[in-house]
Amino acid sequence: MSMPIPAFTWALAAILLLFPLPALADTGLQTPPHLPPAVVELKLFQLEHKDVIAIAVETQVTGAGHLLLHKLEPQYHINKRANMVEVTLEARPSLPELAGRTAAITPLPSHRIKTLTVTAGENQLTIAARFNNSTTQPRLTTVKRKPVKQADNTVIFRTYLVLTFADTAAGQPPKTLVIDPGHGGSALGATTNFLLEKDLNLDIALLSRDIFRRHGYDVYMTRTDDSNPRLIDRADAANILQADALISIHNNSLPESAPTAELKRGATALYNSAAARPGKELAALIAGQLADTLRIPQYPLQDRPDLVLLNSTSIPAVIAEVSMLPHPQDAKMISQRVYRLAAAQAIFTATDSYFAGPPQVTAPVTTLAAPVPIAANTANSGLAAAAADGTLYYLALAGDIPAGGREKIFRQKPGETTPISLTDDEAWNLVISGKYLYYSNWSDDHRLYRIKPDGTDKTKLGNHPVSQLAIAGNWLVYVKWTNSRSAQDNNIYRMPLAGGFPQKIGSDQAESVQVLDNWIYYLNGTDGYKIYRIKPNGTGRSKLTEDQAVCLAVADNTIYYSNYSDGQKLYALSTDGRHRVKLSNDPAGFIAAGNGYVYYTNASANHALYRMTAAGHNKQLVCDLGVGPLPIDIVNNAIYYNRQFISTENR
């Protein structure tokens, strides 16, 4: 009887080499009590340059004192012809869906394996594969998993019989990486500042995967969705694939009991010095590159031989902690996709240099345009706002700057040289309308507040944790954050300017929200960060392009965006989605538009700030401050960038 094979995991192959154990006859001891070996799992892996079939054989041993005497060596025989290989394993199939049956996949989605058939008997399992012998040749290896102790004091031994079909093209085979987005499913990871670590990890990992693949690496992802593979299975994949490295991507946290004084910004990486092939060198490169790229401090590396992912792999394995989520400045940073892409690029740069050896360094040549203080500004991205009389309201760091400081609201009137702090709140997403300033108060769980320009009449308007605040007519528009397991997060809401009951506009997970006229434009994280728009009353929702984007800005009936589907290049799209044009081959990070110009941080030029006309002409360097990608606010004749006002006149 024929039946489809269940959905198995796709990945690649590797060999876990162990020191040989002495034969039992040489020790004078008897074989420890154990169950007969059984086939318990099949895993299929597919990469760009390799397909792999892994058959898991297990036995259960009783008595911990016998562990060193036991080894599980699958008994099998192989029959190979010109374009066919058949492997018969002497073990009891313990797969109910296969027992006594034949399952076939014809054809596999691969140019290497044409057909695959699995036949299960009472005490045998046979795999037959027909392959393209002009492009590949099979190789059979075994991979041993670290013994796993059970609660009843028995120990599970597992060995994989691995059949690999790799490309036989001439030349050096590509490096193989396993990228592991930490946590997933019900394992949320850190949830401070209303962010879900598991989601951040996945986005950074997917961005990293794309960069590595563009540079010729073979990459396997332990998850590409909101699932939670077991840690031992994540490690198994790296060993089976004989990967050149395993990189697990996380964002850091501290125990709730940790003193507040210990909360510092920064990146770090974890490794296992006791491993057969420690990943300390790779960990140091990744942590250093993350800190340099994101312009944050670097925590000391952590040696963690107690972690399953680091002590169960036979290859260099590291856990990259991109940011410190409990710290407001790191949370604000990593919540923006431009920074997540920068983190992915940093992970690639560090890993690529690890495999390439010591780099040849050449000093970059840049042209620095000196910042010039100005006295007028117009808000458009939540960092600054201005009243009609020219008074500036803006966010700036105060306090312990090396530790991240606190981002507070300041006021500076025309002619004044010393700004005044309006509140001690940690603030974000500052906007102004009428006689009030509105902001997300991070000192009170990100709730929506308003305050008068003189610092009086501070009022909480609602209990939602608020991000990406904007004004749409008489409405406040914002994204509601949540770290609840049951509630959908990052949805757009609206609330009257005077406060009141919040109304949900849509169910998309939104980022990079912008308002123009009677439309809200945003990146839809539910649909691969494609550009959508919706009206403030919840009607008219539509997708404007199939392009995936990193950041967007809207001005003069045009959407300017960093097109991730085309190498992050700068594009323009009409607000109805009908007309689309590439403005520049520069990979754009943050974008702002206004006064006939588009401003963007250029990822190919030290993240320096550039501008060009709205039509894509007259590209100019505004400044290169060496500060990495930073958000941009358009001002009347200037920009607010790197927490300073920079004149754009006479350029």
XYZ file of C-alpha atoms in Angstrom:
651
model
C 0.000 0.000 0.000
C 1.311 3.432 -0.943
C 0.944 6.572 1.199
C 2.516 10.054 1.268
C 5.425 10.607 3.621
C 4.568 12.978 6.463
C 6.033 16.478 6.362
C 9.614 16.025 7.479
C 12.120 18.740 8.266
C 14.392 19.847 5.388
C 18.115 20.529 6.059
C 21.677 19.161 5.249
C 24.256 16.563 6.544
C 27.170 16.299 8.982
C 29.324 13.814 10.896
C 29.750 13.812 14.660
C 33.093 12.177 15.357
C 33.542 10.466 18.746
C 36.592 8.805 20.229
C 36.341 5.017 19.781
C 35.167 3.112 22.827
C 36.833 -0.134 23.946
C 35.227 -3.380 22.848
C 33.227 -5.037 25.596
C 35.295 -8.211 25.279
C 38.409 -6.221 26.157
C 36.872 -4.820 29.328
C 35.640 -8.086 30.780
C 32.210 -6.504 31.330
C 28.848 -7.516 29.942
C 26.698 -5.487 27.604
C 24.494 -3.149 29.661
C 20.747 -3.870 29.663
C 19.133 -2.139 26.704
C 16.141 -2.262 24.372
C 16.593 -3.463 20.770
C 17.404 -0.612 18.395
C 14.436 1.047 16.696
C 14.037 3.525 13.838
C 12.226 6.431 15.475
C 12.491 9.324 13.020
C 13.303 10.279 9.441
C 14.669 13.720 8.635
C 15.015 15.139 5.134
C 17.169 18.200 4.558
C 17.478 20.255 1.386
C 19.991 23.033 0.827
C 21.184 24.882 -2.216
C 24.041 22.445 -2.869
C 23.055 19.311 -0.980
C 20.179 16.985 -0.061
C 20.387 14.783 3.030
C 18.376 11.886 4.406
C 18.935 11.109 8.112
C 17.492 7.966 9.730
C 17.395 8.097 13.536
C 18.069 4.798 15.346
C 17.572 4.714 19.122
C 17.998 2.385 22.024
C 17.263 2.850 25.716
C 19.887 1.769 28.257
C 19.236 1.143 31.949
C 21.865 1.725 34.615
C 23.932 4.908 34.453
C 27.099 3.016 35.409
C 27.127 1.288 32.004
C 27.055 4.439 29.877
C 30.710 4.424 28.888
C 30.422 0.798 27.815
C 27.551 1.364 25.406
C 27.707 2.486 21.837
C 24.997 2.286 19.227
C 26.271 1.269 15.799
C 23.414 0.731 13.324
C 23.633 -2.490 11.344
C 22.943 -1.896 7.663
C 23.955 -2.921 4.166
C 24.080 -0.811 1.027
C 23.455 -1.646 -2.599
C 24.555 0.966 -5.143
C 24.084 0.989 -8.893
C 24.755 3.665 -11.505
C 21.921 5.967 -10.511
C 20.292 4.102 -7.637
C 21.281 3.537 -4.018
C 19.438 1.272 -1.586
C 20.181 1.168 2.156
C 18.618 -1.522 4.360
C 18.768 -0.922 8.093
C 18.414 -3.785 10.566
C 16.206 -2.141 13.170
C 12.572 -2.215 14.205
C 10.617 0.631 12.549
C 8.865 2.567 15.307
C 6.973 4.858 12.960
C 3.243 3.975 12.993
C 2.640 5.722 9.682
C 5.253 3.512 7.973
C 4.968 0.125 9.685
C 4.565 -2.613 7.069
C 4.097 -0.087 4.294
C 5.882 1.677 1.479
C 5.920 5.448 1.234
C 7.185 7.357 -1.772
C 7.854 10.913 -2.822
C 8.076 11.225 -6.621
C 9.660 13.453 -7.584
C 11.486 15.294 -4.842
C 11.791 19.068 -5.325
C 15.461 18.635 -6.204
C 17.669 18.262 -9.246
C 19.784 15.741 -7.323
C 17.265 13.139 -6.066
C 14.654 12.029 -8.573
C 12.667 9.543 -6.466
C 12.751 8.406 -2.846
C 11.001 5.302 -1.499
C 10.858 4.151 2.131
C 9.738 0.594 2.906
C 9.163 -0.601 6.472
C 9.130 -4.280 7.462
C 8.900 -5.950 10.847
C 12.586 -5.506 11.755
C 13.911 -3.699 8.705
C 13.676 -0.339 7.031
C 14.824 0.203 3.457
C 15.403 3.511 1.725
C 15.840 3.518 -2.060
C 16.845 6.709 -3.854
C 17.204 7.250 -7.577
C 19.549 10.169 -8.212
C 21.080 12.201 -11.015
C 24.551 10.687 -11.294
C 25.745 13.477 -13.566
C 25.422 16.066 -10.776
C 25.777 14.134 -7.507
C 27.083 10.992 -5.806
C 25.784 9.586 -2.493
C 27.875 9.401 0.680
C 26.921 7.390 3.770
C 28.010 8.429 7.286
C 26.845 8.091 10.886
C 26.247 10.861 13.408
C 25.926 10.198 17.139
C 23.801 12.344 19.419
C 24.950 13.060 22.944
C 23.267 10.541 25.313
C 20.125 11.970 26.903
C 19.271 10.955 30.486
C 15.593 10.421 31.283
C 13.692 11.034 34.521
C 13.560 7.277 35.217
C 17.397 7.108 35.168
C 17.463 5.396 31.776
C 19.522 6.908 28.975
C 18.521 7.326 25.330
C 21.253 6.695 22.764
C 20.606 7.896 19.230
C 22.664 7.473 16.073
C 21.739 8.888 12.688
C 22.484 6.998 9.508
C 23.054 9.871 7.096
C 22.837 9.638 3.310
C 24.149 12.774 1.609
C 23.715 13.817 -2.019
C 26.031 16.780 -2.646
C 26.756 18.622 -5.877
C 29.851 17.271 -7.583
C 30.711 20.475 -9.454
C 34.393 21.343 -9.508
C 35.734 23.923 -7.100
C 35.616 24.600 -3.393
C 32.249 23.613 -1.895
C 30.390 26.466 -0.200
C 30.449 26.954 3.556
C 27.423 25.563 5.347
C 25.776 27.492 8.168
C 22.963 26.593 10.529
C 21.129 29.718 11.678
C 18.920 29.243 14.714
C 16.299 31.879 15.612
C 16.120 31.479 19.391
C 12.893 30.466 21.163
C 9.596 30.300 19.223
C 6.033 29.133 19.800
C 5.130 29.211 23.491
C 8.803 29.930 24.337
C 8.566 33.718 24.089
C 12.069 34.588 25.260
C 12.459 38.046 26.787
C 9.226 40.066 26.875
C 10.305 43.337 28.425
C 9.305 46.695 26.912
C 6.370 44.943 25.208
C 8.606 43.231 22.672
C 8.615 39.514 21.939
C 12.176 38.272 21.657
C 11.142 35.243 19.599
C 9.768 37.507 16.828
C 12.816 39.770 16.784
C 15.102 36.732 16.658
C 13.213 35.274 13.708
C 13.287 38.478 11.655
C 17.024 38.997 12.232
C 17.673 35.341 11.391
C 15.673 35.502 8.148
C 17.489 38.682 7.134
C 20.815 37.020 7.975
C 19.881 33.951 5.928
C 19.194 36.082 2.870
C 22.521 37.921 3.156
C 24.528 34.717 3.578
C 22.779 33.091 0.620
C 23.443 36.099 -1.598
C 27.137 35.603 -0.829
C 27.138 31.930 -1.769
C 26.690 30.229 1.619
C 24.546 27.152 2.102
C 22.153 28.000 4.951
C 19.747 25.898 6.980
C 17.234 27.531 9.327
C 16.129 25.585 12.399
C 12.785 27.383 12.133
C 11.231 29.807 9.652
C 7.953 30.319 11.493
C 6.579 30.585 15.019
C 7.501 27.018 15.969
C 9.733 25.831 18.811
C 12.011 22.918 17.827
C 13.645 21.108 20.725
C 17.126 22.373 21.522
C 18.621 18.927 20.955
C 17.024 18.783 17.494
C 18.512 22.170 16.619
C 21.938 20.855 17.623
C 21.323 17.613 15.708
C 20.697 19.543 12.504
C 24.095 21.229 12.759
C 25.836 17.912 13.386
C 23.980 16.030 10.659
C 24.755 18.758 8.167
C 28.409 18.884 9.215
C 27.949 22.632 9.174
C 30.917 24.954 9.378
C 29.225 26.893 12.182
C 25.994 27.202 14.148
C 24.799 30.727 14.973
C 21.839 31.055 17.329
C 20.321 34.544 17.307
C 18.871 35.985 20.512
C 18.258 39.269 22.300
C 19.431 39.535 25.871
C 17.699 40.061 29.188
C 18.485 40.062 32.889
C 16.773 38.196 35.716
C 14.016 40.229 37.363
C 16.000 40.025 40.598
C 19.055 41.705 39.032
C 19.857 45.186 40.426
C 18.854 48.068 38.172
C 22.470 49.264 38.209
C 23.425 46.163 36.205
C 21.169 47.140 33.305
C 23.489 48.375 30.575
C 23.090 48.585 26.824
C 25.034 46.228 24.666
C 25.675 43.115 22.607
C 27.511 39.946 23.548
C 27.942 36.327 22.466
C 28.092 32.965 24.224
C 30.351 29.991 23.483
C 31.532 26.737 25.077
C 35.234 26.495 25.865
C 34.843 22.771 26.668
C 33.574 21.922 23.187
C 35.653 19.850 20.812
C 35.712 22.877 18.504
C 35.039 25.973 20.652
C 33.432 28.943 18.969
C 35.125 31.641 21.044
C 36.855 33.317 18.098
C 33.603 33.503 16.139
C 31.744 34.725 19.245
C 34.260 37.536 19.735
C 33.972 38.645 16.101
C 30.165 38.631 16.131
C 29.847 40.488 19.448
C 32.401 43.082 18.364
C 30.810 43.638 14.964
C 27.322 43.957 16.465
C 28.564 46.566 18.920
C 30.421 48.498 16.201
C 27.562 48.397 13.689
C 24.769 49.244 16.126
C 26.948 51.750 18.040
C 26.258 50.119 21.386
C 28.630 48.831 24.100
C 29.877 45.259 24.128
C 29.298 43.018 27.126
C 32.062 40.518 28.006
C 31.795 37.182 26.208
C 30.141 34.387 28.206
C 31.517 30.853 28.465
C 28.407 28.654 28.846
C 29.180 24.922 28.641
C 25.879 24.247 30.444
C 23.706 25.203 27.461
C 22.357 22.358 25.327
C 22.902 24.135 22.040
C 26.572 24.709 22.863
C 27.412 21.372 24.497
C 25.644 19.086 22.007
C 27.319 20.226 18.797
C 30.574 19.047 17.256
C 31.105 22.250 15.266
C 31.849 25.859 16.325
C 28.601 27.084 17.877
C 27.769 30.530 19.277
C 24.740 32.325 20.654
C 24.631 35.963 19.556
C 22.853 38.344 21.947
C 22.092 41.302 19.696
C 20.763 43.789 22.245
C 19.642 44.171 25.857
C 15.842 44.258 25.609
C 15.109 45.610 29.111
C 17.115 48.750 28.338
C 14.845 51.405 26.752
C 17.441 52.586 24.213
C 18.197 49.074 23.000
C 14.480 48.244 22.873
C 13.719 51.356 20.826
C 16.578 50.499 18.503
C 15.837 46.828 17.814
C 12.089 47.458 17.394
C 12.946 49.192 14.094
C 13.609 46.917 11.126
C 16.473 49.052 9.817
C 18.444 48.083 12.911
C 17.461 44.439 12.640
C 18.816 44.439 9.104
C 21.991 46.161 10.339
C 22.357 43.430 12.978
C 21.986 40.753 10.295
C 24.642 42.462 8.197
C 26.952 42.614 11.225
C 26.508 38.871 11.851
C 27.363 38.171 8.212
C 30.394 40.480 8.193
C 31.828 38.895 11.346
C 31.196 35.330 10.181
C 32.570 35.956 6.716
C 35.751 37.417 8.190
C 36.000 34.395 10.523
C 36.167 32.069 7.519
C 38.318 34.413 5.432
C 41.013 34.958 8.065
C 42.553 38.334 9.031
C 41.057 41.061 6.816
C 42.998 43.568 4.747
C 41.938 46.945 6.139
C 41.873 50.102 4.045
C 40.973 53.449 5.546
C 37.691 54.801 4.124
C 37.665 58.190 2.437
C 34.676 60.352 3.383
C 33.633 63.963 3.134
C 32.348 65.389 6.398
C 29.814 68.166 6.368
C 29.882 69.928 9.742
C 26.581 70.104 11.642
C 25.134 73.601 11.988
C 22.631 74.408 14.782
C 19.382 75.953 13.538
C 16.305 77.377 15.176
C 13.287 75.914 13.391
C 11.949 72.449 12.791
C 9.009 70.415 11.613
C 8.260 66.986 13.075
C 7.734 63.880 10.968
C 9.251 60.840 12.706
C 8.648 61.233 16.410
C 12.035 62.619 17.428
C 11.181 66.317 17.273
C 8.296 68.755 16.864
C 7.913 72.518 16.473
C 5.294 75.096 17.383
C 4.186 77.866 15.068
C 6.370 80.371 16.943
C 9.500 78.336 16.144
C 9.854 76.709 19.586
C 11.572 73.336 19.322
C 10.475 70.217 21.193
C 12.732 67.220 20.817
C 14.010 64.030 22.403
C 17.581 63.942 23.694
C 19.584 61.768 26.037
C 20.198 62.940 29.574
C 22.032 61.286 32.438
C 24.540 58.456 32.204
C 25.301 58.548 28.495
C 27.680 55.506 28.366
C 25.000 53.424 30.099
C 22.384 54.602 27.628
C 20.975 57.535 29.577
C 17.315 58.497 29.530
C 15.636 59.995 26.474
C 13.666 63.003 27.710
C 11.592 65.782 26.122
C 13.351 69.150 25.853
C 12.118 72.576 24.813
C 14.151 75.377 23.259
C 12.582 78.699 22.317
C 13.998 80.964 19.592
C 16.912 82.963 20.966
C 17.447 80.658 23.946
C 20.789 78.897 24.247
C 19.904 76.441 27.014
C 17.134 73.875 26.482
C 14.701 73.066 29.296
C 13.590 69.555 30.236
C 9.799 69.314 30.353
C 9.525 65.958 32.131
C 11.701 63.230 33.608
C 9.785 60.574 31.666
C 11.628 58.231 29.299
C 9.831 59.281 26.110
C 9.459 58.214 22.490
C 7.300 59.046 19.466
C 6.834 62.752 20.160
C 4.167 64.612 18.138
C 2.431 67.969 18.543
C -1.116 69.058 17.796
C -2.793 72.224 18.981
C -1.799 73.094 22.529
C -0.448 69.662 23.534
C 2.539 67.419 23.021
C 1.767 63.691 22.803
C 4.248 60.914 23.479
C 4.784 57.288 24.459
C 5.798 57.285 28.139
C 8.297 54.482 28.674
C 8.476 55.346 32.349
C 4.877 54.151 32.635
C 4.752 50.973 30.522
C 4.783 52.895 27.205
C 1.359 54.404 27.831
C 0.065 57.344 25.809
C 0.498 60.724 27.541
C 0.013 64.372 26.693
C 1.606 67.441 28.216
C 1.393 71.180 27.623
C 4.381 72.960 26.051
C 5.281 74.511 29.403
C 5.513 71.069 31.062
C 2.210 71.321 32.960
C -1.038 69.358 32.768
C 0.623 65.999 32.167
C -2.179 63.467 31.581
C -2.329 59.767 30.811
C -4.759 59.174 27.928
C -4.913 55.395 27.914
C -3.422 52.114 29.097
C -2.264 50.721 25.765
C 1.514 50.392 25.278
C 2.020 52.805 22.377
C 4.527 52.940 19.532
C 4.780 54.816 16.201
C 2.463 57.618 17.247
C 1.102 59.931 14.532
C -1.659 62.488 13.992
C -4.469 61.877 11.476
C -6.864 64.829 11.584
C -8.557 64.772 14.987
C -7.207 61.328 15.791
C -4.124 59.946 17.412
C -2.952 56.909 15.431
C -0.576 54.405 16.994
C 0.608 50.808 17.064
C -0.364 48.894 20.183
C 2.418 46.668 21.457
C 1.794 43.571 23.527
C 3.861 40.683 24.840
C 0.807 38.595 25.690
C 0.666 35.003 24.422
C -2.979 35.342 23.441
C -3.321 38.875 22.090
C -2.280 39.853 18.598
C 0.509 42.411 18.686
C 1.553 45.464 16.700
C -1.944 46.344 15.446
C -2.948 49.908 14.493
C -5.392 51.784 16.740
C -6.852 55.276 16.837
C -7.984 57.493 19.716
C -9.457 61.031 19.801
C -6.937 63.787 20.534
C -8.733 64.489 23.793
C -8.464 60.838 24.832
C -11.223 58.260 25.073
C -11.918 54.702 24.026
C -9.282 53.341 21.580
C -10.564 51.803 18.360
C -8.749 49.038 16.508
C -8.234 49.886 12.832
C -6.833 46.615 11.508
C -5.295 43.279 12.441
C -2.033 43.565 10.508
C 1.238 43.642 12.422
C 2.387 47.117 11.447
C 5.751 48.858 11.441
C 7.149 52.106 9.978
C 3.741 53.799 10.216
C 3.309 57.113 8.335
C 0.253 59.314 7.856
C -0.464 61.463 4.808
C -3.791 63.158 4.148
C -6.504 60.628 4.998
C -4.355 57.492 4.715
C -2.134 55.480 7.021
C 0.821 53.782 5.311
C 2.757 50.954 6.952
C 4.878 47.845 6.509
C 2.762 44.754 7.081
C 4.828 42.275 9.097
C 2.065 39.708 8.651
C 2.764 39.746 4.896
C 6.549 39.878 4.677
C 6.828 43.615 5.429
C 5.103 44.660 2.219
C 3.655 48.165 1.928
C -0.032 48.608 2.791
C -2.358 51.501 3.409
C -5.634 51.889 5.307
C -7.896 54.792 6.225
C -8.172 55.932 9.871
C -11.714 54.541 10.011
C -10.437 51.057 9.083
C -11.691 51.026 5.481
C -9.783 50.904 2.188
C -7.087 48.467 3.315
C -4.941 47.473 0.337
C -1.516 46.155 -0.572
C 0.381 48.649 -2.725
C 3.306 46.510 -3.925
C 4.710 43.004 -3.705
C 8.093 44.455 -2.751
C 9.306 43.741 0.765
C 10.591 46.876 2.475
C 12.789 47.857 5.408
C 11.679 51.463 5.954
C 9.334 53.939 4.309
C 8.603 57.664 4.255
C 5.639 59.415 2.632
C 5.520 62.919 1.133
C 3.859 64.646 -1.819
C 1.744 61.649 -2.864
C 4.848 59.448 -3.039
C 6.105 56.600 -0.868
C 9.883 56.348 -0.635
C 11.137 52.998 0.601
C 14.110 50.741 1.029
C 13.293 47.832 -1.286
C 14.493 44.675 0.441
C 13.375 42.638 -2.577
C 15.981 44.482 -4.657
C 19.013 44.667 -2.396
C 17.638 47.441 -0.160
C 17.793 49.953 -3.021
C 15.907 53.238 -2.784
C 12.545 53.206 -4.611
C 9.615 55.575 -5.088
C 5.986 54.437 -5.342
C 2.878 56.516 -5.917
C 0.551 56.453 -2.929
C -2.064 54.567 -4.960
C 0.521 51.924 -5.884
C 0.225 52.468 -9.641
C 3.645 53.927 -10.439
C 6.950 52.548 -9.179
C 10.520 53.589 -9.980
C 13.998 52.931 -8.637
C 15.664 56.171 -7.523
C 19.106 54.878 -6.563
C 21.208 51.727 -6.368
C 22.343 52.811 -2.910
C 21.132 50.437 -0.155
C 18.971 52.713 1.966
C 18.369 52.394 5.705
C 16.347 55.130 7.384
C 14.445 57.454 5.030
C 12.769 60.844 5.362
C 11.190 62.982 2.658
C 10.112 66.597 2.402
C 10.802 69.964 0.784
C 11.476 68.296 -2.551
C 14.252 66.011 -1.232
C 14.663 62.435 -0.057
C 17.133 61.849 2.778
C 18.495 58.394 3.542
C 21.279 56.611 5.362
C 23.502 54.820 2.842
C 24.456 51.313 3.997
C 27.183 51.108 1.321
C 28.910 54.297 2.513
C 29.433 53.909 6.268
C 25.703 54.618 6.842
C 26.420 58.256 5.986
C 23.481 60.573 5.430
C 22.692 61.450 1.791
C 19.984 63.305 -0.036
C 18.692 63.570 -3.599
C 15.803 65.280 -5.289
C 12.425 63.604 -5.192
C 13.008 62.610 -8.818
C 16.279 60.870 -7.950
C 18.728 63.525 -9.188
C 21.589 65.554 -7.663
C 22.754 63.044 -5.056
C 24.674 64.800 -2.269
C 26.444 63.790 0.910
C 24.854 65.626 3.846
C 27.184 64.313 6.541
C 29.149 61.281 7.645
C 29.290 61.340 11.429
C 30.367 57.712 11.771
C 27.332 56.947 13.935
C 25.713 54.129 11.984
C 22.110 54.209 10.750
C 19.943 56.659 12.670
C 16.367 57.948 12.198
C 15.940 61.227 10.326
C 13.486 64.086 10.915
C 12.898 66.695 8.242
C 12.995 70.309 9.463
C 12.084 73.521 7.647
C 15.549 74.049 6.239
C 17.344 71.369 8.191
C 17.116 67.875 9.634
C 17.165 66.491 13.158
C 19.736 63.704 13.073
C 21.970 62.134 15.699
C 20.189 64.315 18.298
C 21.353 67.532 16.694
C 19.953 69.970 14.156
C 21.872 70.061 10.868
C 21.331 72.787 8.313
C 20.627 71.698 4.746
C 20.829 75.147 3.175
C 23.440 76.076 0.555
C 24.226 72.470 -0.395
